[in-house]
Coordinates of C-alpha atoms in Angstrom, one line a residue:
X1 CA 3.2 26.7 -25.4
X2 CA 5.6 29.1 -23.7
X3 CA 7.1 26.1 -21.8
X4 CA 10.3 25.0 -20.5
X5 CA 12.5 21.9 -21.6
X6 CA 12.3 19.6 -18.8
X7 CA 16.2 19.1 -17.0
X8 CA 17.3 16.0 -18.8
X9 CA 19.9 13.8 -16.4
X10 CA 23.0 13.0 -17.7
X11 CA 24.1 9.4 -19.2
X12 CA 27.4 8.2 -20.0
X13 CA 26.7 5.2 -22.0
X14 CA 24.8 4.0 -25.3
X15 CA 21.3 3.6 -25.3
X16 CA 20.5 4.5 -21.6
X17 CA 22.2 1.3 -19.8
X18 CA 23.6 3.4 -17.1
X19 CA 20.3 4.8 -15.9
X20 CA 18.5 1.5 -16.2
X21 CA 21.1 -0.2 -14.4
X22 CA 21.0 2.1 -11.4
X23 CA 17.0 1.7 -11.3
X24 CA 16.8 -1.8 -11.2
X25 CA 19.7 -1.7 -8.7
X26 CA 18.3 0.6 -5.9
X27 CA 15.4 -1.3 -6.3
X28 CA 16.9 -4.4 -5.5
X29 CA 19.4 -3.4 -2.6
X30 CA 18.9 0.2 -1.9
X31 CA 16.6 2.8 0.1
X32 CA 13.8 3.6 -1.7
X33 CA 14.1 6.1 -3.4
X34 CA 17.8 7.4 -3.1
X35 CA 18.7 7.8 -6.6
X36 CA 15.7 10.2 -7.0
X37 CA 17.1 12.1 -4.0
X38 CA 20.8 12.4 -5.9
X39 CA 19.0 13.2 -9.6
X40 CA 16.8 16.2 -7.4
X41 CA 20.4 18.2 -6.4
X42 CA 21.4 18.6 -9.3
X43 CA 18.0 18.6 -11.8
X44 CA 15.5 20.2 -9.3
X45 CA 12.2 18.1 -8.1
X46 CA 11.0 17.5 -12.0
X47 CA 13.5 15.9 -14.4
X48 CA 13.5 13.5 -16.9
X49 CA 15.2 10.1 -17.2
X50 CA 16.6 8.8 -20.6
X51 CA 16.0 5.0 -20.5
X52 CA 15.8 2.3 -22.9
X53 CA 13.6 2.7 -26.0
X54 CA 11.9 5.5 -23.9
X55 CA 12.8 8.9 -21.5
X56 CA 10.5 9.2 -18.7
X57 CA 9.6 12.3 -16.4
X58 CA 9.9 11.9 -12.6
X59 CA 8.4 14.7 -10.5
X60 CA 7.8 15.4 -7.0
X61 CA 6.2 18.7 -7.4
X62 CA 2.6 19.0 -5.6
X63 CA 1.6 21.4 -8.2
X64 CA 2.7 18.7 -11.1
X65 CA 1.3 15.8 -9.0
X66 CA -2.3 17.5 -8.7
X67 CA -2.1 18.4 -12.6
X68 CA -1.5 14.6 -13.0
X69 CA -4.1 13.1 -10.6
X70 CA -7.0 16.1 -10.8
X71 CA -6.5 19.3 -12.9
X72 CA -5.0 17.8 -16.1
X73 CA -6.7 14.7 -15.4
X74 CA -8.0 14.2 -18.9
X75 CA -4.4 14.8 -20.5
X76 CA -2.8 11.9 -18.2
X77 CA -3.8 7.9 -18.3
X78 CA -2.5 4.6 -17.5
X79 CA -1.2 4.0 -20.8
X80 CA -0.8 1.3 -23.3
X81 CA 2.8 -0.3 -22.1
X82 CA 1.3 0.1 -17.8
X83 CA -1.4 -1.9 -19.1
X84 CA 0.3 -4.6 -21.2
X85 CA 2.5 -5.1 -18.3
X86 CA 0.1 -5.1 -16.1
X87 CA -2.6 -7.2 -17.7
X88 CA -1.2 -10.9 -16.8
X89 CA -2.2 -10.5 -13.3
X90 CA -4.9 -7.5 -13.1
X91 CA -6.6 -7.7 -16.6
X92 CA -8.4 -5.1 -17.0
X93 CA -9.7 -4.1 -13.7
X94 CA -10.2 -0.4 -12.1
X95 CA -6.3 0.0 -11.3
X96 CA -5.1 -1.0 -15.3
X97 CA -7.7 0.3 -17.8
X98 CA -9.1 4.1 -18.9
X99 CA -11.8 5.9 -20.5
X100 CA -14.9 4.1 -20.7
X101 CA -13.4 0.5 -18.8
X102 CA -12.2 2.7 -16.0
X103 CA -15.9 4.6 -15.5
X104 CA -17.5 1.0 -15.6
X105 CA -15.6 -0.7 -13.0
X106 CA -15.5 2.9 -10.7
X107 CA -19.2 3.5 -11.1
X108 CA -20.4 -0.7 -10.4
X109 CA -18.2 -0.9 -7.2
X110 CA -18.4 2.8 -5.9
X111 CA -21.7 1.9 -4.0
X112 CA -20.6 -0.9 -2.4
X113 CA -18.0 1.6 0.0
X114 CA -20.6 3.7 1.7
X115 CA -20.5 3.9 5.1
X116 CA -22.7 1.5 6.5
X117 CA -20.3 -1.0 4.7
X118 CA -17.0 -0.1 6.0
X119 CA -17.9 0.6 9.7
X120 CA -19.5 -2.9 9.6
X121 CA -16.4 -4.3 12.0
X122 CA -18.0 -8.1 12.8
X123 CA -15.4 -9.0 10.0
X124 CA -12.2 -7.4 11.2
X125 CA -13.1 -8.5 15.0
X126 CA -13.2 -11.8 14.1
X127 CA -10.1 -11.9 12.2
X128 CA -8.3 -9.4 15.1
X129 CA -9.1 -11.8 17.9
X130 CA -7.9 -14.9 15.9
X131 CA -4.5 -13.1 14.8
X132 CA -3.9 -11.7 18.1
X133 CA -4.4 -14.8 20.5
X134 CA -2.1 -16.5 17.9
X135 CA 0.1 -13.8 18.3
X136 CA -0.4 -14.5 22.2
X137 CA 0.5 -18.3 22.2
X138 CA 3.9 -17.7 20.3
X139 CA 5.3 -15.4 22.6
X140 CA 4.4 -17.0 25.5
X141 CA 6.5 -20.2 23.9
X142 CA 9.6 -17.1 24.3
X143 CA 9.6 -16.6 20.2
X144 CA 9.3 -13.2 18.6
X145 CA 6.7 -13.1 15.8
X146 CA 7.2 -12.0 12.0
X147 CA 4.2 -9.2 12.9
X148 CA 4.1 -8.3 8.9
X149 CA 3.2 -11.9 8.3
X150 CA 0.3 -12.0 11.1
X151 CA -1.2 -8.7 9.8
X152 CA -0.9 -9.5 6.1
X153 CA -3.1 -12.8 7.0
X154 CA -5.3 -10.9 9.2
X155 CA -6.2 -8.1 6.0
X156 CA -5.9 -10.8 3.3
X157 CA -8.7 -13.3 5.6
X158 CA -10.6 -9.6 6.3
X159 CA -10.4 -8.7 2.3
X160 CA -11.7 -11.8 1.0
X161 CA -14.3 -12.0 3.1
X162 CA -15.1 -8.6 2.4
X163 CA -14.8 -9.4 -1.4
X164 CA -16.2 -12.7 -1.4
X165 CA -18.7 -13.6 1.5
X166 CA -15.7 -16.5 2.1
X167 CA -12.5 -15.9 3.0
X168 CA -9.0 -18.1 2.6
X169 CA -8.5 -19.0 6.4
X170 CA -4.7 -18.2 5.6
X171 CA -4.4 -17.3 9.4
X172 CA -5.2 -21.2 10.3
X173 CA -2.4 -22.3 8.9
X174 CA -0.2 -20.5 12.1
X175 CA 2.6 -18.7 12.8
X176 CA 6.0 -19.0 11.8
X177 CA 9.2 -19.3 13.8
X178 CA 12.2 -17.6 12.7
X179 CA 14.8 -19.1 11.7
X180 CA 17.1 -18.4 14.5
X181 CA 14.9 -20.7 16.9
X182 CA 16.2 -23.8 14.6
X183 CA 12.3 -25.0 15.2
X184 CA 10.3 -26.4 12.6
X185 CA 7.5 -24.7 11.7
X186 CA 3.8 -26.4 12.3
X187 CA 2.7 -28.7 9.5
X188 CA -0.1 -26.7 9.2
X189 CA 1.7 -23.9 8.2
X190 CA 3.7 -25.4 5.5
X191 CA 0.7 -27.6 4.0
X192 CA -2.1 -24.8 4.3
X193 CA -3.7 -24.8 1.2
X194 CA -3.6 -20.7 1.6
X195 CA 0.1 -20.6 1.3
X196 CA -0.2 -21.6 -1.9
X197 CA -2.8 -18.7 -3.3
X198 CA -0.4 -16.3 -0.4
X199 CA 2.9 -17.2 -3.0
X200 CA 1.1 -17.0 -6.2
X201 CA -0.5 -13.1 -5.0
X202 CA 3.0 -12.2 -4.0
X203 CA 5.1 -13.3 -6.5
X204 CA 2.7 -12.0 -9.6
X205 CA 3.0 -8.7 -8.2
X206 CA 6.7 -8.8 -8.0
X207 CA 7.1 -9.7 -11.5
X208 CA 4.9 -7.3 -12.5
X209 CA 6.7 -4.4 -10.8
X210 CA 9.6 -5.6 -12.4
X211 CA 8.3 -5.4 -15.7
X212 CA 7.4 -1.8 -15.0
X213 CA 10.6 -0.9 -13.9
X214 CA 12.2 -2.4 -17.3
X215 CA 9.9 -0.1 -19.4
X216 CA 9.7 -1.2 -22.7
X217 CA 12.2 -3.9 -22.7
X218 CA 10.5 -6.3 -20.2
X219 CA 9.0 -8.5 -22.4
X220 CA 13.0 -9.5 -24.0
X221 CA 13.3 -11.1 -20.4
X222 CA 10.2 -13.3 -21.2
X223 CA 10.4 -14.3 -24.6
X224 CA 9.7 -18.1 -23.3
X225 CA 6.6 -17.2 -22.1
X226 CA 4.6 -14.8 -19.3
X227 CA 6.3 -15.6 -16.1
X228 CA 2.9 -13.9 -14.1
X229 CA -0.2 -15.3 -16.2
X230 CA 0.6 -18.8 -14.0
X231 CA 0.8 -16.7 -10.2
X232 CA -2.9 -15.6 -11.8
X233 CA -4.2 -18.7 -12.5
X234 CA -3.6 -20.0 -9.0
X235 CA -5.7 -16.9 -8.2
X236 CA -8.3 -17.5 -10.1
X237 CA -8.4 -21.2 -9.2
X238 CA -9.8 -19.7 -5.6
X239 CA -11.9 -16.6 -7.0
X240 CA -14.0 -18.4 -9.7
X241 CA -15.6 -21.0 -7.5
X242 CA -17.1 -18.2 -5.5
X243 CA -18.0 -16.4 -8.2
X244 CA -19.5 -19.1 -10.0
X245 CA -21.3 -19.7 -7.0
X246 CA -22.6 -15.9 -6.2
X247 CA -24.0 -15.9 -10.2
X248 CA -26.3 -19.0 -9.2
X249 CA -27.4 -17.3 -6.5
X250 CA -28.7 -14.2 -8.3
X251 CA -30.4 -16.1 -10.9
X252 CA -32.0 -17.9 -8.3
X253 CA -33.3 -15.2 -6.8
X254 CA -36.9 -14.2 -8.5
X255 CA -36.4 -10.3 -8.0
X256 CA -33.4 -8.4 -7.7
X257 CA -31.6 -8.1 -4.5
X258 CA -32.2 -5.0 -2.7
X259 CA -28.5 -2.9 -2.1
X260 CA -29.4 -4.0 2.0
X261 CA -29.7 -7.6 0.9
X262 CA -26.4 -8.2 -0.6
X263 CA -23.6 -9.7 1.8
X264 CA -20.6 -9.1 0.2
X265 CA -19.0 -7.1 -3.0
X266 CA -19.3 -10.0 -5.0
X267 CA -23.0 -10.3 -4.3
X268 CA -23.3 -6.2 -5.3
X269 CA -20.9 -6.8 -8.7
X270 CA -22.8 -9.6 -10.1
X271 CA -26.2 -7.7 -9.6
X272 CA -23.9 -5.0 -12.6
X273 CA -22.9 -7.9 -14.6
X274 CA -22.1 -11.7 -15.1
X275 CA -19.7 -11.2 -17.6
X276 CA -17.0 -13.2 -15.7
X277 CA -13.7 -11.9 -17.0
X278 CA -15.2 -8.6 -15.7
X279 CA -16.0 -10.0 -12.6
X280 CA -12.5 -11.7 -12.2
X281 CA -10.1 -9.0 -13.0
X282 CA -12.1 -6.4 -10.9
X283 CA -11.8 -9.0 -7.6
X284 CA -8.4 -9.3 -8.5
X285 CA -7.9 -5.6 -8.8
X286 CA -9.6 -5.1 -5.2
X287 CA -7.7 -7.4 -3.6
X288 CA -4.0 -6.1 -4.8
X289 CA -5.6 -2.7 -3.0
X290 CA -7.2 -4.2 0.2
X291 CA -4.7 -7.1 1.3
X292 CA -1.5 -5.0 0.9
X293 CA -2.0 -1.8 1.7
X294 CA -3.3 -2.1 5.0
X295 CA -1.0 -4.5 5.7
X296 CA 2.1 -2.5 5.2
X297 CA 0.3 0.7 7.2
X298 CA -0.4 -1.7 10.2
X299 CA 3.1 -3.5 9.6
X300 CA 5.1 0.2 9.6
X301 CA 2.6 1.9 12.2
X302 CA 3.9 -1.1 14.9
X303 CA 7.7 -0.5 13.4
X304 CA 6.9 3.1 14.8
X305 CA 5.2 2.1 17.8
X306 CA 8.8 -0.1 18.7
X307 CA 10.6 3.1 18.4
X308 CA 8.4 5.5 19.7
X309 CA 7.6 3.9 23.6
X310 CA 6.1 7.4 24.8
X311 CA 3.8 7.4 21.7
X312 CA 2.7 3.8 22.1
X313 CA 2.1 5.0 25.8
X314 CA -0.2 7.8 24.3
X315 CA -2.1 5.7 21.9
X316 CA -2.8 3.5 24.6
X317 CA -4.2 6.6 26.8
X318 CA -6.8 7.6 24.6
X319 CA -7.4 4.0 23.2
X320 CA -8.5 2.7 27.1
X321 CA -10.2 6.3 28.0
X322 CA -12.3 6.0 24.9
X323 CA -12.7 2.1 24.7
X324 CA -11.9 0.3 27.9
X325 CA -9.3 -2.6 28.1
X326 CA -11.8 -4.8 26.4
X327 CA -14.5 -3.1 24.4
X328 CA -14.9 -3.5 20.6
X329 CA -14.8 0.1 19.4
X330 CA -17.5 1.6 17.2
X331 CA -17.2 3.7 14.2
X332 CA -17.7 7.0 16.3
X333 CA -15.4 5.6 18.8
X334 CA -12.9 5.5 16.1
X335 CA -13.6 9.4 15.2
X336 CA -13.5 10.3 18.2
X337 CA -9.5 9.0 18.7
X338 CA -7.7 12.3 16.8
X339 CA -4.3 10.7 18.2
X340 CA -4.6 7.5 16.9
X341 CA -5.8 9.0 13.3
X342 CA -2.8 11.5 13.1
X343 CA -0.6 8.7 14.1
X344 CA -1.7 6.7 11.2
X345 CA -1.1 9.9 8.9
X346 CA 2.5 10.3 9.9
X347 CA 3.0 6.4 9.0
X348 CA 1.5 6.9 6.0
X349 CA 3.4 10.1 5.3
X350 CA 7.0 8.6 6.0
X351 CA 6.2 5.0 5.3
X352 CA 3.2 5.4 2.2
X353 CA 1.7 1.9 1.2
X354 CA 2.3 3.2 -2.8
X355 CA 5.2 5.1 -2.8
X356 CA 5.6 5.6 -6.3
X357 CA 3.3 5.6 -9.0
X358 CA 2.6 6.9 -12.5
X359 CA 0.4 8.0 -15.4
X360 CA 1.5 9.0 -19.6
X361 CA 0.4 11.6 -20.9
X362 CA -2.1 11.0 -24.0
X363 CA -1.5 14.6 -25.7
X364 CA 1.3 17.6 -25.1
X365 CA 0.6 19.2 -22.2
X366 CA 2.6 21.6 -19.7
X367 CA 2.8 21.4 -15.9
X368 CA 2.5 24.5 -14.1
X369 CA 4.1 25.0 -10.0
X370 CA 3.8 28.1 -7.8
X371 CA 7.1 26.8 -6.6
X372 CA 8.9 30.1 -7.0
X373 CA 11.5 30.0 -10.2
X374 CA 10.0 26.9 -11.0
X375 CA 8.7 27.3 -14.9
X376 CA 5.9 25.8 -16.7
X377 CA 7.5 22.6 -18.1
X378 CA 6.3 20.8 -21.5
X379 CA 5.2 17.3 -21.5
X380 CA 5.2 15.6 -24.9
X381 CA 2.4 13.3 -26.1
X382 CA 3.2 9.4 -24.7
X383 CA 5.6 10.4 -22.2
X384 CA 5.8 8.1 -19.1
X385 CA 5.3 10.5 -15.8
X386 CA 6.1 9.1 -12.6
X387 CA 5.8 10.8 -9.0
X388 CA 6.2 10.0 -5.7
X389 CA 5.0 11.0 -2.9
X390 CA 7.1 9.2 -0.5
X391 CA 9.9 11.8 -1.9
X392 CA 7.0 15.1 -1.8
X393 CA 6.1 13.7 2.1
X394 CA 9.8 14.0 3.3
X395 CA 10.7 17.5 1.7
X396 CA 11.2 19.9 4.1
X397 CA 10.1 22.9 2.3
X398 CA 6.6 21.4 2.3
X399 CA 6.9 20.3 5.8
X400 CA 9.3 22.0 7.4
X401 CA 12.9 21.2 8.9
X402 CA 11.4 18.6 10.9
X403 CA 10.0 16.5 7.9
X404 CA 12.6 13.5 8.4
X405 CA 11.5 13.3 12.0
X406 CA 8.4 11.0 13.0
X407 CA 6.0 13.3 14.6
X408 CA 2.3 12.7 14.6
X409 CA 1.7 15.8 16.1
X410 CA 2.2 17.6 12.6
X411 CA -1.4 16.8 12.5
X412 CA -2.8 18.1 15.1
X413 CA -0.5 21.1 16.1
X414 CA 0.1 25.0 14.4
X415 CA 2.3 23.0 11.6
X416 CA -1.4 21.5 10.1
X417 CA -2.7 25.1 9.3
X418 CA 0.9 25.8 8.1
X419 CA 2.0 23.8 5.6
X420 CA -0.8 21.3 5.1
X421 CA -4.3 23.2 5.0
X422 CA -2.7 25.6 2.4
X423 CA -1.4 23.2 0.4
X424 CA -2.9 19.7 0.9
X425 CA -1.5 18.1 -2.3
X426 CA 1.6 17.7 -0.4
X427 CA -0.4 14.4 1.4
X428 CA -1.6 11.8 -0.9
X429 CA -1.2 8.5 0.8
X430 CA -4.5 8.0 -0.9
X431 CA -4.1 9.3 -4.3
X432 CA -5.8 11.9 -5.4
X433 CA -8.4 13.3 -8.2
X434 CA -10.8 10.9 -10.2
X435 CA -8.8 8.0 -9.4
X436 CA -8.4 8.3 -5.5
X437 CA -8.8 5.3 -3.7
X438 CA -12.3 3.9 -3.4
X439 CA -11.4 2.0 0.2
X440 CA -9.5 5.0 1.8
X441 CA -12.1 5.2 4.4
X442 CA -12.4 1.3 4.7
X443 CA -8.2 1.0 5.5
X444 CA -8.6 3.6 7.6
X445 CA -11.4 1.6 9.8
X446 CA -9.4 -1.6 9.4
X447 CA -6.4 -0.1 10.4
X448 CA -7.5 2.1 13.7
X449 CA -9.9 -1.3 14.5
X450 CA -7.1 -3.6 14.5
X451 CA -4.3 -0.7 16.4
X452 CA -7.3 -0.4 18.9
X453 CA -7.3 -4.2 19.6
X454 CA -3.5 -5.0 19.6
X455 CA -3.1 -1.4 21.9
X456 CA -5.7 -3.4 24.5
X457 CA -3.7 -6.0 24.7
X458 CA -0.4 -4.9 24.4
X459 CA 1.2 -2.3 25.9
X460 CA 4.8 -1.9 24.6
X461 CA 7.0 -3.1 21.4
X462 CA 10.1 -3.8 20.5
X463 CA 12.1 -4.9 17.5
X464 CA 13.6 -8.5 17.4
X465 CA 16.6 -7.8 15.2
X466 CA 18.6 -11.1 16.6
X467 CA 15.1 -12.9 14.8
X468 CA 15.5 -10.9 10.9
X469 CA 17.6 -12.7 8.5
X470 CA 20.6 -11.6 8.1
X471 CA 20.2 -10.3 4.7
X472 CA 16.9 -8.4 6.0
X473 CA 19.0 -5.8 8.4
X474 CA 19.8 -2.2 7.2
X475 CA 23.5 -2.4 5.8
X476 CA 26.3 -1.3 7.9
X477 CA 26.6 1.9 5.4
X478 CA 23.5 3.2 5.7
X479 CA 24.4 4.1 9.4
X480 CA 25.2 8.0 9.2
X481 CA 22.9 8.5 6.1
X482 CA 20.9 11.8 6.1
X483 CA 17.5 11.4 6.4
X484 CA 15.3 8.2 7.7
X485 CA 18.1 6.7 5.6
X486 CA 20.4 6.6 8.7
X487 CA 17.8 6.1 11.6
X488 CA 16.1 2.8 9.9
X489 CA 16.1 -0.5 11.8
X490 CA 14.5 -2.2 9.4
X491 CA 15.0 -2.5 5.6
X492 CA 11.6 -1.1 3.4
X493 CA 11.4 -3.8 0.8
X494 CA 9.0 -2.2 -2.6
X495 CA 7.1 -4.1 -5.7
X496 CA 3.3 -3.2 -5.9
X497 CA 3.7 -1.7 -2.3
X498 CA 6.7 -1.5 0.3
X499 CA 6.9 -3.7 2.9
X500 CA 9.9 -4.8 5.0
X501 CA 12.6 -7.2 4.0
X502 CA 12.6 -10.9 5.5
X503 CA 9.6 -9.8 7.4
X504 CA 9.8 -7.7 10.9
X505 CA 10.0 -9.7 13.9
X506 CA 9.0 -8.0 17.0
X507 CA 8.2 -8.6 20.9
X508 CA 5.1 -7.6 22.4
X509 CA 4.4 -6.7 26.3
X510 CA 1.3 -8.4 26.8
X511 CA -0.8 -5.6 29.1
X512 CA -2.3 -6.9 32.4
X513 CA -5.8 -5.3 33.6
X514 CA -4.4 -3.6 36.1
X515 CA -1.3 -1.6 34.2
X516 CA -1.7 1.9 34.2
X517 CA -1.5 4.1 31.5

């Protein structure tokens, strides 16, 4: 093929311990993503990683990453071992299957995102308004408030309606206080039935990252039996009640529901099929993406917002010139706001919801870069190939000296025709290709709708770090680090998606009527 051997890192030790040992260790107490930064100075942006029972590729190269997603699309795939360890909790729904499974799940829910569905805001106002006047009672009481809890209730209540014409009321069970205020939490927020399905979600997707990250040799850590199928079945226990139910509905029906006719994505997928494993594990699937994703953009965009004052003050400014103090905004309301949607970029730029993902290659292919001195690289036939683009979004020779620095200006200003518009592979927040996420244009809505709302409401942030567990704070010797490494008040936390560690408590200004902007 006229390719080069891919850089290989070095390991000391039988059988790849070393390098699965410092995996499983940076995810556990490390920045995300520092090893990969140590590997790249001395192997370049595309090496490969000798492992147990397997040697995978890790690339950061636009050029590789847009073979991977779109070009080569047809030589890359989720793969047999993604897909065993993901099947407890996501079966074989859009994210974990290919070929002919992956084309029936994409083409029976594609519809269903158009955009008369996703700039339908009823949902996310009513969910907004209930998260944000809780928000409102706590602080009054003087306590901070863990804001990645509140908005991860407010898109899980938001997604299962969404999903499901019903939705699990998880922000009635109320706010927690933190531990610091020695104060019990409510009864209701203990005993809510919500928690329970809240802890199963969260949990299933932690084991299952973890199984990823021990390649082949996760199922020797559950020879006893499959630690995530019972975090499923908890799910399911929720889902196939409504399911059940939207299936009687459709055979009650005499004629087929018109697309206009159908409530929710339930309603659309069971008008495709009543096969009800299908049903299930694409639900599932749809709410991994549509519960965590947002959350973690809304939860980092407010982290931002706390240490950014004058860009919180010029959100607000276009938010009340385009809005008002009270107004719901509309869909063109929301396009009109270029601020707000660039700020939102660099969040998800710096902070991506899926920082790291992957595909195998189903045949030998090669990756080509117009990286200068970069050479076509061969990839052998069922060879694990994982990217990320929260490494590609922080290089500065895609973006420029500043890329370390939060700057939502990037995407407005002469560095947009610079570096992105030439080369927009180097910004995949989204994914990219066949596979690019179906509800891009639905988290953005959710997003701006409920950063419109709180922005109303609220007019400055700040970080309660005397409220984070102690264990939660950024370690003493990460102070001085290059890179966000050094500046971070909070700690990025990753499984599925990256959050923050022992939540992220924050005060809130509440705005009056009469504040200026």
């Amino acid at each position: 093929m006229g390719a080069a051997v891919i850089p290989k890192v070095a390991e000391k030790w039988p059988v790849s311990i070393n390098n699965m040992r410092t995996l499983l260790n940076n995810a556990k107490d490390g920045y995300p993503g520092d090893f990969m930064w140590s590997w790249i100075e001395k192997y370049g942006y595309t090496y490969q990683v000798p492992l147990p029972l397997e040697t995978r590729i890790f690339t950061f190269e636009p050029d590789h990453i847009k073979a991977i997603l779109a070009t080569q699309f047809d030589s890359f795939e989720k793969g047999p071992m993604f897909m065993e360890q993901a099947k407890s909790l996501l079966g074989t729904g859009v994210f974990n299957s290919d070929g002919d499974m992956w084309k029936f799940h994409r083409t029976i829910t594609r519809p269903f995102f158009i955009r008369e569905r996703i700039s339908d805001f009823e949902i996310f106002g009513t969910h907004a308004d209930n998260a944000l006047k809780q928000a409102k009672a706590r602080l009054a009481e003087g306590y901070p408030i863990d804001f990645q809890d509140l908005v991860a209730r407010f898109t899980l209540d938001s997604a299962t309606e969404f999903l499901f014409g019903d939705n699990v009321h998880s922000l009635n069970a109320g706010l927690a206080y933190p531990e610091s205020a020695h104060k019990p939490n409510p009864s209701t927020f203990d005993s809510h039935p919500s928690n329970r399905f809240i802890s199963a979600f969260m949990e299933g997707q932690h084991l299952m990252s973890q199984r990823s990250r021990k390649g082949g040799m996760w199922p020797l850590q559950e020879l006893f039996g499959d630690t995530v199928a019972p975090n499923r079945k908890v799910v399911d226990e929720f889902v196939t009640p409504l399911m059940e139910r939207a299936i009687r509905k459709k055979r009650g029906n005499k004629c087929e529901l018109k697309e206009k006719e159908v409530d929710n994505l339930l309603d659309h997928l069971v008008q495709q099929t009543e096969d009800a494993t299908v049903l299930m594990d694409e639900l599932v699937n749809l709410l991994v993406a549509g519960r965590d994703t947002t959350a973690s953009l809304l939860t980092f965009a407010v982290y931002m917002m706390a240490e950014h004052p004058d860009m919180t003050h010029q959100l607000r400014e276009e938010i009340l010139s385009k809005v008002g103090p009270t107004n719901h905004p509309t869909y063109g309301d929301i396009r009109e706001m270029k601020y707000l949607r660039a700020f939102l970029n660099e969040v998800l730029r710096l902070y991506p919801a899926v920082p790291f993902n992957g595909r195998m290659s189903n045949r030998d292919t090669v990756l080509h870069s117009s990286t200068p001195g970069v050479p076509p690289l061969y990839v052998p036939a069922r060879t694990r190939c994982l990217y990320s683009v929260f490494i590609m979004h922080r290089r500065t020779d895609l973006w420029g000296p500043d890329a370390m620095e939060f700057d939502p200006d990037r995407f407005i200003d002469e560095r947009l025709s610079k570096y992105l518009t030439p080369n927009p592979f180097i910004f995949c927040p989204f994914n990219a290709g066949p596979r690019i996420c179906l509800g891009q244009q639905f988290a953005y809505q959710e997003a701006s709708f409920f950063l419109i709302r709180l922005l109303q409401q609220f007019s400055s942030f700040t970080l309660a770090q005397d409220a984070q567990p102690a264990d939660s704070l950024p370690p003493k010797s990460w102070a001085g680090a290059s890179g966000r490494k050094g500046m971070e008040k909070v700690r990025p936390h990753l499984h599925l998606t990256m959050s923050v560690r022992g939540g992220m408590w924050v005060r809130m200004q509440e705005a009056t009527m009469t504040e200026s902007v």
